[in-house]
Amino acid sequence: MNTGKKNFAHTLESMDFLKMDRRTFLKAVGAVGATAFLGTYKTEIVSALEFAETKIVWLHGAECTGCSESLLNGGNPDIVQAITKLNVNIAYHETLLAQQGIFVDGRAANTSELNSEILVDELIEEGNYILVVEGAIANGPDGSGRYCIIGNRTFKELFEKAAKNASAILAVGTCAAYGGINCAASAIEEITDFRGVDFKKEDQSKGMLQELGISKPVINIPGCPAHPDWILLTLGAVILGKIKIPDDLSSLLDKYGRPKVFFPSGHTVHENCPRRGFYDRGEFDTDISGDKCLWKLGCKAPYAHADCGLRKWNGGNSMCTQAGSPCIACVEPGFPDCARPLYVEAEDKGVLLGANIDNVSKAAVGAAALAAGAHAVRRMKGDE
Amino acid sequence: MVNVTVDPLTRIEGHLRISTEVSEAGVINDAQTSGVLFRGFERFLQNQDPRDAALLTQRICGVCPTSHSLAAAGALDELFGVADTIPKDALVARNINQALNTIASHATHIYVLWGPDLANPGYRDVLTPLGETGTSVWKELVGRFAPISYKLDGQPVPAGSSYLAAIPEKKRLQEAIAVIGGKMPHQVTSFPGGYTYKPTVGDITKVSSYYLDVMDFVSNYTLRVPFETWIENTYKASSPTKALNFVAEHLQGLVDKSLESNNFTREAGWGDAELYTAFGSELIGEKILGLPVSLKHDKHGGYSDPSKISFLAYGAFYKPEAGDGYDPKSPEGARFQTSGVVTGNLEYQKLNPDLITESVAHSFYKGEELHPSKGVTDPFTDPAEIKFDGGSESRYSWIKAPRYNGIPAEVGPLARMLAMKEPLTTGLALALKENGYSPANTYTRMVARIQEVAILANELLKWVTVDLDPNGKYAVHTDLSMAKDSEGMGLWEAPRGALGHWVSTDSNSKVVTYQPVVPSTWNMSPRDGAGVPGPLEQALIGSKINAVDNASGVDYSNPVNIFHIGRSYDPCLACAVHTIDLSGKNAPRTLKLV
């Protein structure tokens, strides 16, 4: 690290990044990267090693394993660094661990060294773990949860047991947070009745915790998949005590339970989109494989609250709009319905809560006016 | 008879249950494989804009999302009537994207999902009493392949050297995909008519540089013989016999050097691939190389009745030299990995997609046996009817039972390698058959997967550095009106095997039916209407449950061969039970505008 960066990191040493205002945080991450960022917590990391191991119980419901894949893509810290430097014990994770469920004549066999069902029960019994949930939780059919049965019990039952003894819950990915693609509108949506941990789409009264009558602190880290930085930095902040649970949550999370620092209420993907300049000039692509603004190809970046444009994906290599594909607002509670049809301009959809951006843009002449138009809509909504 | 059930079979994608009846001799007499999750994917595309399919269907699977988005793009290319005009560079970009995804997925399977079973205490118990050779081999297995958080007899075991080294490589491959695909998982560039992104010269350099880093890992860990030597003498060998002879001679050289010293380390030339190729097989290891011990993986996970199984490949990777456009029917020889059907007796046939049907006789769906283009997904809704312990006569899975010409089919690397007559895999399959083994088994599935990584890595470099033109054309125009009253079929290959998407639309260009038939549906299928078990079920029946032919006696509580056989197919259960409902009341949803 060069001296400039070192000094910069030094000035951040005593700061809690999740409490920073957005601008400082985004600047910091942009400038030094997440590794250096964690490096600024060196003292705490040493004490973490001396005093505490953090156990993670990671459960998979109705999911595609994309968020686990994403976690393994984490850089700075990568997953191995997280384990060694933050003293994280991934005590249970179906995709990674040696164990599997083994039943002989219906009875759980062997020990927790080989049997995952015994292991997970022992861990839940011991308590004192952070529960990470990936995937939605089936409530159907008829509230039985029997659309997902693992190791002879419904995932709903396993989740209930694990949630009760957890010190906190991280809902990783849009499926675990809000139901995600499992809750997409369809003829059988009511029958399958998938739930997020603490929400069903935008509705907090229909989260699985509420269905089960359990009260636990929850942090939602949506995204399809969740960005590894969002997962690992949040986990890091919890482990280092930078987030006090539950005291800090009401100030750090937005109304959908997301850390505002990654999913800022007043900031959208659109604002830092690599193609933003074309939007401001009113230059739009109408076919794929061009370089210009993707608004007319259905881009939902103006409605998606995430820092993708600054953080980018997979080692900072790219992001959806950079690769010519419209943002599909995968971090939003209503995903995917709120973004469908994906390739049609949002103003054709009647989803803008009464504000008609089409009229605004028709009235606007020239690029600058277009940009101003968007701000006008924002003011109409009272967000500014 | 003892019931031994593995549920969940972990270290796969999704949730799989394997239920077996095991004799006192430790032999599996009956087996059922069950998908235990119902999601409902097919249904939510109905009445929707068909273009959404490429992005949304890849949410079926976060491990092989590229394959789903490309199968969908293929179905949409035909639906929009543009398949014959897709620019060559768009096809090459799709190839690169898929090759990187397949290599990353295979590497994850080999090292993170499958490898840890080689560190199972069952092998320690068989190998260590066999003196120095057995002890040294066990040391290599546990030292290379132990997973994280692993314990043996209460003692923590450090994660294996190959396991740990592979994780950053997997990440590197995902980063390479992101360079030209936007992000990973769930890359974003597949679209009817072409590819959404025009790679730059910088991107090509970057992908090449990632490639070289990954190849460093391959030469340090996986394959200690120079990569070019391996490719030249196996994949490019003039006959299957020559390819097999090269491998046998190469391994014999290592054995002769190491058997005295019992040094099976990487430094002594034993890459992970060499170690497994020699010690994984009874035929190669014991009978040909003269090793005192092997894991006997070629004796398990095979098919006892060749008339009840076939190997099916749809074909993947467009040939850049064929220029613009492609045939959605994937005729024989049209793609780098050709379509084809190989019977249980290793006879070759041309693929005819019309011969595919899906049975729901033992699955929790209403309806009859249909071609996927007519497929319906109507789930049982009575909680009491969803049970997995009713035995072979009952309904016991959320997976449907696809059949090709009425016969179950194995799909995946082995099927692809056989269909394209890859010399090493073919040589191995023929040698096994001649010596009384099933040509398909745990061992050949793994060797085929490793070999597929090698041949794709070889081809990938050419696609990236020679065929991809940053100044080329990447799309032809499409608009929704082109998809009225139309149909499309996307035949492709996911890392785990043949993947097909079928779509049809109405006069408003809205989706009427959308049906993916995915690899793990083929491999993990339950019985069909005639009561014939699916491929994995057949592979389990007749196999012994414990390590090395139950050499240390029968232990129902550690049936390591069930783990191996199940995982040798690299199951992806989210895919197999993908049924998502894309229909839609499509009530307006709120998008928060800031």
mmCIF file of N, CA and C in Angstrom, chain B residues 453-520:
data_model
loop_
_atom_site.group_PDB
_atom_site.id
_atom_site.type_symbol
_atom_site.label_atom_id
_atom_site.label_comp_id
_atom_site.label_asym_id
_atom_site.label_seq_id
_atom_site.Cartn_x
_atom_site.Cartn_y
_atom_site.Cartn_z
ATOM 1 N N VAL B 453 -12.392 -30.518 -18.669
ATOM 2 C CA VAL B 453 -11.729 -29.264 -18.290
ATOM 3 C C VAL B 453 -10.534 -29.033 -19.203
ATOM 4 N N ALA B 454 -9.769 -30.088 -19.430
ATOM 5 C CA ALA B 454 -8.561 -29.947 -20.257
ATOM 6 C C ALA B 454 -8.911 -29.552 -21.691
ATOM 7 N N ILE B 455 -9.883 -30.236 -22.292
ATOM 8 C CA ILE B 455 -10.137 -29.921 -23.709
ATOM 9 C C ILE B 455 -10.812 -28.556 -23.866
ATOM 10 N N LEU B 456 -11.642 -28.174 -22.885
ATOM 11 C CA LEU B 456 -12.255 -26.836 -22.984
ATOM 12 C C LEU B 456 -11.211 -25.750 -22.768
ATOM 13 N N ALA B 457 -10.289 -25.982 -21.823
ATOM 14 C CA ALA B 457 -9.224 -25.004 -21.580
ATOM 15 C C ALA B 457 -8.421 -24.812 -22.866
ATOM 16 N N ASN B 458 -8.172 -25.915 -23.553
ATOM 17 C CA ASN B 458 -7.407 -25.866 -24.800
ATOM 18 C C ASN B 458 -8.144 -25.055 -25.870
ATOM 19 N N GLU B 459 -9.432 -25.273 -25.998
ATOM 20 C CA GLU B 459 -10.233 -24.607 -27.032
ATOM 21 C C GLU B 459 -10.478 -23.131 -26.671
ATOM 22 N N LEU B 460 -10.661 -22.900 -25.377
ATOM 23 C CA LEU B 460 -10.979 -21.554 -24.889
ATOM 24 C C LEU B 460 -9.945 -20.524 -25.342
ATOM 25 N N LEU B 461 -8.688 -20.902 -25.222
ATOM 26 C CA LEU B 461 -7.631 -19.953 -25.554
ATOM 27 C C LEU B 461 -7.752 -19.495 -27.012
ATOM 28 N N LYS B 462 -8.125 -20.418 -27.887
ATOM 29 C CA LYS B 462 -8.289 -20.073 -29.298
ATOM 30 C C LYS B 462 -9.492 -19.128 -29.475
ATOM 31 N N TRP B 463 -10.586 -19.448 -28.824
ATOM 32 C CA TRP B 463 -11.760 -18.573 -28.950
ATOM 33 C C TRP B 463 -11.435 -17.151 -28.494
ATOM 34 N N VAL B 464 -10.698 -17.055 -27.366
ATOM 35 C CA VAL B 464 -10.416 -15.731 -26.802
ATOM 36 C C VAL B 464 -9.420 -14.973 -27.664
ATOM 37 N N THR B 465 -8.326 -15.617 -28.026
ATOM 38 C CA THR B 465 -7.235 -14.857 -28.645
ATOM 39 C C THR B 465 -7.291 -14.846 -30.174
ATOM 40 N N VAL B 466 -7.961 -15.814 -30.779
ATOM 41 C CA VAL B 466 -7.976 -15.858 -32.255
ATOM 42 C C VAL B 466 -9.345 -15.469 -32.829
ATOM 43 N N ASP B 467 -10.413 -16.087 -32.282
ATOM 44 C CA ASP B 467 -11.717 -15.961 -32.933
ATOM 45 C C ASP B 467 -12.503 -14.701 -32.564
ATOM 46 N N LEU B 468 -12.313 -14.222 -31.346
ATOM 47 C CA LEU B 468 -13.137 -13.095 -30.909
ATOM 48 C C LEU B 468 -12.608 -11.789 -31.504
ATOM 49 N N ASP B 469 -13.455 -11.089 -32.216
ATOM 50 C CA ASP B 469 -13.040 -9.856 -32.870
ATOM 51 C C ASP B 469 -13.680 -8.667 -32.151
ATOM 52 N N PRO B 470 -12.860 -7.859 -31.467
ATOM 53 C CA PRO B 470 -13.441 -6.733 -30.728
ATOM 54 C C PRO B 470 -14.123 -5.715 -31.649
ATOM 55 N N ASN B 471 -13.797 -5.762 -32.916
ATOM 56 C CA ASN B 471 -14.479 -4.855 -33.847
ATOM 57 C C ASN B 471 -15.628 -5.532 -34.588
ATOM 58 N N GLY B 472 -15.946 -6.756 -34.145
ATOM 59 C CA GLY B 472 -16.983 -7.511 -34.844
ATOM 60 C C GLY B 472 -18.385 -7.035 -34.514
ATOM 61 N N LYS B 473 -19.353 -7.766 -35.058
ATOM 62 C CA LYS B 473 -20.752 -7.446 -34.822
ATOM 63 C C LYS B 473 -21.277 -8.405 -33.756
ATOM 64 N N TYR B 474 -22.084 -7.896 -32.838
ATOM 65 C CA TYR B 474 -22.487 -8.728 -31.706
ATOM 66 C C TYR B 474 -23.987 -8.958 -31.596
ATOM 67 N N ALA B 475 -24.771 -8.349 -32.487
ATOM 68 C CA ALA B 475 -26.219 -8.572 -32.376
ATOM 69 C C ALA B 475 -26.917 -8.233 -33.678
ATOM 70 N N VAL B 476 -28.050 -8.902 -33.889
ATOM 71 C CA VAL B 476 -28.964 -8.462 -34.939
ATOM 72 C C VAL B 476 -30.209 -7.908 -34.259
ATOM 73 N N HIS B 477 -30.934 -7.092 -34.981
ATOM 74 C CA HIS B 477 -32.098 -6.434 -34.394
ATOM 75 C C HIS B 477 -33.211 -7.439 -34.072
ATOM 76 N N THR B 478 -33.813 -7.267 -32.887
ATOM 77 C CA THR B 478 -35.034 -8.020 -32.580
ATOM 78 C C THR B 478 -36.032 -7.050 -31.968
ATOM 79 N N ASP B 479 -37.304 -7.273 -32.222
ATOM 80 C CA ASP B 479 -38.312 -6.601 -31.400
ATOM 81 C C ASP B 479 -39.460 -7.566 -31.158
ATOM 82 N N LEU B 480 -40.285 -7.207 -30.200
ATOM 83 C CA LEU B 480 -41.253 -8.155 -29.668
ATOM 84 C C LEU B 480 -42.223 -8.674 -30.736
ATOM 85 N N SER B 481 -42.487 -7.832 -31.753
ATOM 86 C CA SER B 481 -43.449 -8.251 -32.772
ATOM 87 C C SER B 481 -42.960 -9.471 -33.552
ATOM 88 N N MET B 482 -41.650 -9.733 -33.495
ATOM 89 C CA MET B 482 -41.095 -10.872 -34.226
ATOM 90 C C MET B 482 -41.390 -12.199 -33.522
ATOM 91 N N ALA B 483 -41.948 -12.137 -32.325
ATOM 92 C CA ALA B 483 -42.162 -13.357 -31.537
ATOM 93 C C ALA B 483 -43.638 -13.755 -31.470
ATOM 94 N N LYS B 484 -44.444 -13.272 -32.415
ATOM 95 C CA LYS B 484 -45.875 -13.620 -32.398
ATOM 96 C C LYS B 484 -46.100 -15.057 -32.817
ATOM 97 N N ASP B 485 -47.014 -15.751 -32.130
ATOM 98 C CA ASP B 485 -47.419 -17.120 -32.501
ATOM 99 C C ASP B 485 -46.222 -17.970 -32.936
ATOM 100 N N SER B 486 -45.261 -18.061 -32.086
ATOM 101 C CA SER B 486 -44.030 -18.721 -32.495
ATOM 102 C C SER B 486 -43.619 -19.781 -31.466
ATOM 103 N N GLU B 487 -42.580 -20.545 -31.853
ATOM 104 C CA GLU B 487 -42.045 -21.575 -30.959
ATOM 105 C C GLU B 487 -40.532 -21.542 -31.030
ATOM 106 N N GLY B 488 -39.906 -21.968 -29.963
ATOM 107 C CA GLY B 488 -38.446 -22.035 -29.981
ATOM 108 C C GLY B 488 -37.935 -23.155 -29.112
ATOM 109 N N MET B 489 -36.787 -23.709 -29.510
ATOM 110 C CA MET B 489 -36.150 -24.774 -28.756
ATOM 111 C C MET B 489 -34.691 -24.395 -28.572
ATOM 112 N N GLY B 490 -34.226 -24.398 -27.338
ATOM 113 C CA GLY B 490 -32.818 -24.100 -27.072
ATOM 114 C C GLY B 490 -32.131 -25.339 -26.541
ATOM 115 N N LEU B 491 -31.309 -25.969 -27.392
ATOM 116 C CA LEU B 491 -30.562 -27.154 -26.958
ATOM 117 C C LEU B 491 -29.146 -26.734 -26.628
ATOM 118 N N TRP B 492 -28.679 -27.107 -25.454
ATOM 119 C CA TRP B 492 -27.368 -26.639 -25.009
ATOM 120 C C TRP B 492 -26.801 -27.635 -24.007
ATOM 121 N N GLU B 493 -25.602 -27.372 -23.507
ATOM 122 C CA GLU B 493 -25.004 -28.244 -22.499
ATOM 123 C C GLU B 493 -24.617 -27.421 -21.275
ATOM 124 N N ALA B 494 -25.195 -27.766 -20.151
ATOM 125 C CA ALA B 494 -24.742 -27.211 -18.881
ATOM 126 C C ALA B 494 -23.558 -28.060 -18.413
ATOM 127 N N PRO B 495 -22.777 -27.556 -17.434
ATOM 128 C CA PRO B 495 -21.682 -28.391 -16.936
ATOM 129 C C PRO B 495 -22.159 -29.798 -16.580
ATOM 130 N N ARG B 496 -23.381 -29.900 -16.050
ATOM 131 C CA ARG B 496 -23.895 -31.191 -15.601
ATOM 132 C C ARG B 496 -24.607 -31.985 -16.684
ATOM 133 N N GLY B 497 -24.717 -31.436 -17.883
ATOM 134 C CA GLY B 497 -25.283 -32.234 -18.968
ATOM 135 C C GLY B 497 -26.296 -31.499 -19.823
ATOM 136 N N ALA B 498 -26.953 -32.300 -20.681
ATOM 137 C CA ALA B 498 -27.864 -31.768 -21.683
ATOM 138 C C ALA B 498 -28.949 -30.903 -21.062
ATOM 139 N N LEU B 499 -29.102 -29.706 -21.619
ATOM 140 C CA LEU B 499 -30.073 -28.753 -21.092
ATOM 141 C C LEU B 499 -30.911 -28.220 -22.241
ATOM 142 N N GLY B 500 -32.229 -28.365 -22.136
ATOM 143 C CA GLY B 500 -33.104 -27.854 -23.185
ATOM 144 C C GLY B 500 -34.169 -26.930 -22.612
ATOM 145 N N HIS B 501 -34.409 -25.827 -23.305
ATOM 146 C CA HIS B 501 -35.526 -24.943 -22.963
ATOM 147 C C HIS B 501 -36.491 -24.928 -24.152
ATOM 148 N N TRP B 502 -37.786 -25.043 -23.884
ATOM 149 C CA TRP B 502 -38.799 -24.984 -24.929
ATOM 150 C C TRP B 502 -39.768 -23.839 -24.620
ATOM 151 N N VAL B 503 -40.062 -23.016 -25.617
ATOM 152 C CA VAL B 503 -40.949 -21.874 -25.392
ATOM 153 C C VAL B 503 -41.952 -21.759 -26.539
ATOM 154 N N SER B 504 -43.174 -21.313 -26.221
ATOM 155 C CA SER B 504 -44.121 -20.965 -27.278
ATOM 156 C C SER B 504 -44.861 -19.694 -26.874
ATOM 157 N N THR B 505 -45.319 -18.942 -27.898
ATOM 158 C CA THR B 505 -45.957 -17.652 -27.623
ATOM 159 C C THR B 505 -47.297 -17.539 -28.351
ATOM 160 N N ASP B 506 -48.109 -16.562 -27.920
ATOM 161 C CA ASP B 506 -49.410 -16.319 -28.554
ATOM 162 C C ASP B 506 -49.326 -15.131 -29.516
ATOM 163 N N SER B 507 -50.483 -14.675 -29.999
ATOM 164 C CA SER B 507 -50.487 -13.607 -30.999
ATOM 165 C C SER B 507 -50.057 -12.256 -30.429
ATOM 166 N N ASN B 508 -49.992 -12.133 -29.092
ATOM 167 C CA ASN B 508 -49.470 -10.904 -28.487
ATOM 168 C C ASN B 508 -48.000 -11.033 -28.104
ATOM 169 N N SER B 509 -47.364 -12.078 -28.600
ATOM 170 C CA SER B 509 -45.967 -12.359 -28.247
ATOM 171 C C SER B 509 -45.793 -12.647 -26.765
ATOM 172 N N LYS B 510 -46.836 -13.100 -26.088
ATOM 173 C CA LYS B 510 -46.683 -13.471 -24.675
ATOM 174 C C LYS B 510 -46.440 -14.980 -24.572
ATOM 175 N N VAL B 511 -45.746 -15.371 -23.511
ATOM 176 C CA VAL B 511 -45.407 -16.779 -23.325
ATOM 177 C C VAL B 511 -46.663 -17.609 -23.044
ATOM 178 N N VAL B 512 -46.843 -18.691 -23.808
ATOM 179 C CA VAL B 512 -47.912 -19.651 -23.522
ATOM 180 C C VAL B 512 -47.349 -20.788 -22.670
ATOM 181 N N THR B 513 -46.262 -21.414 -23.153
ATOM 182 C CA THR B 513 -45.609 -22.439 -22.329
ATOM 183 C C THR B 513 -44.113 -22.162 -22.289
ATOM 184 N N TYR B 514 -43.516 -22.482 -21.160
ATOM 185 C CA TYR B 514 -42.060 -22.420 -21.035
ATOM 186 C C TYR B 514 -41.628 -23.638 -20.237
ATOM 187 N N GLN B 515 -40.803 -24.477 -20.825
ATOM 188 C CA GLN B 515 -40.446 -25.724 -20.151
ATOM 189 C C GLN B 515 -38.952 -26.012 -20.273
ATOM 190 N N PRO B 516 -38.189 -25.877 -19.199
ATOM 191 C CA PRO B 516 -36.810 -26.348 -19.238
ATOM 192 C C PRO B 516 -36.742 -27.818 -18.826
ATOM 193 N N VAL B 517 -35.954 -28.615 -19.531
ATOM 194 C CA VAL B 517 -35.637 -29.973 -19.065
ATOM 195 C C VAL B 517 -34.135 -29.983 -18.810
ATOM 196 N N VAL B 518 -33.761 -30.221 -17.558
ATOM 197 C CA VAL B 518 -32.393 -29.917 -17.136
ATOM 198 C C VAL B 518 -31.625 -31.199 -16.826
ATOM 199 N N PRO B 519 -30.288 -31.094 -16.760
ATOM 200 C CA PRO B 519 -29.454 -32.287 -16.608
ATOM 201 C C PRO B 519 -29.824 -33.149 -15.397
ATOM 202 N N SER B 520 -29.985 -32.527 -14.245
ATOM 203 C CA SER B 520 -30.196 -33.349 -13.052
ATOM 204 C C SER B 520 -31.583 -33.979 -13.041
#
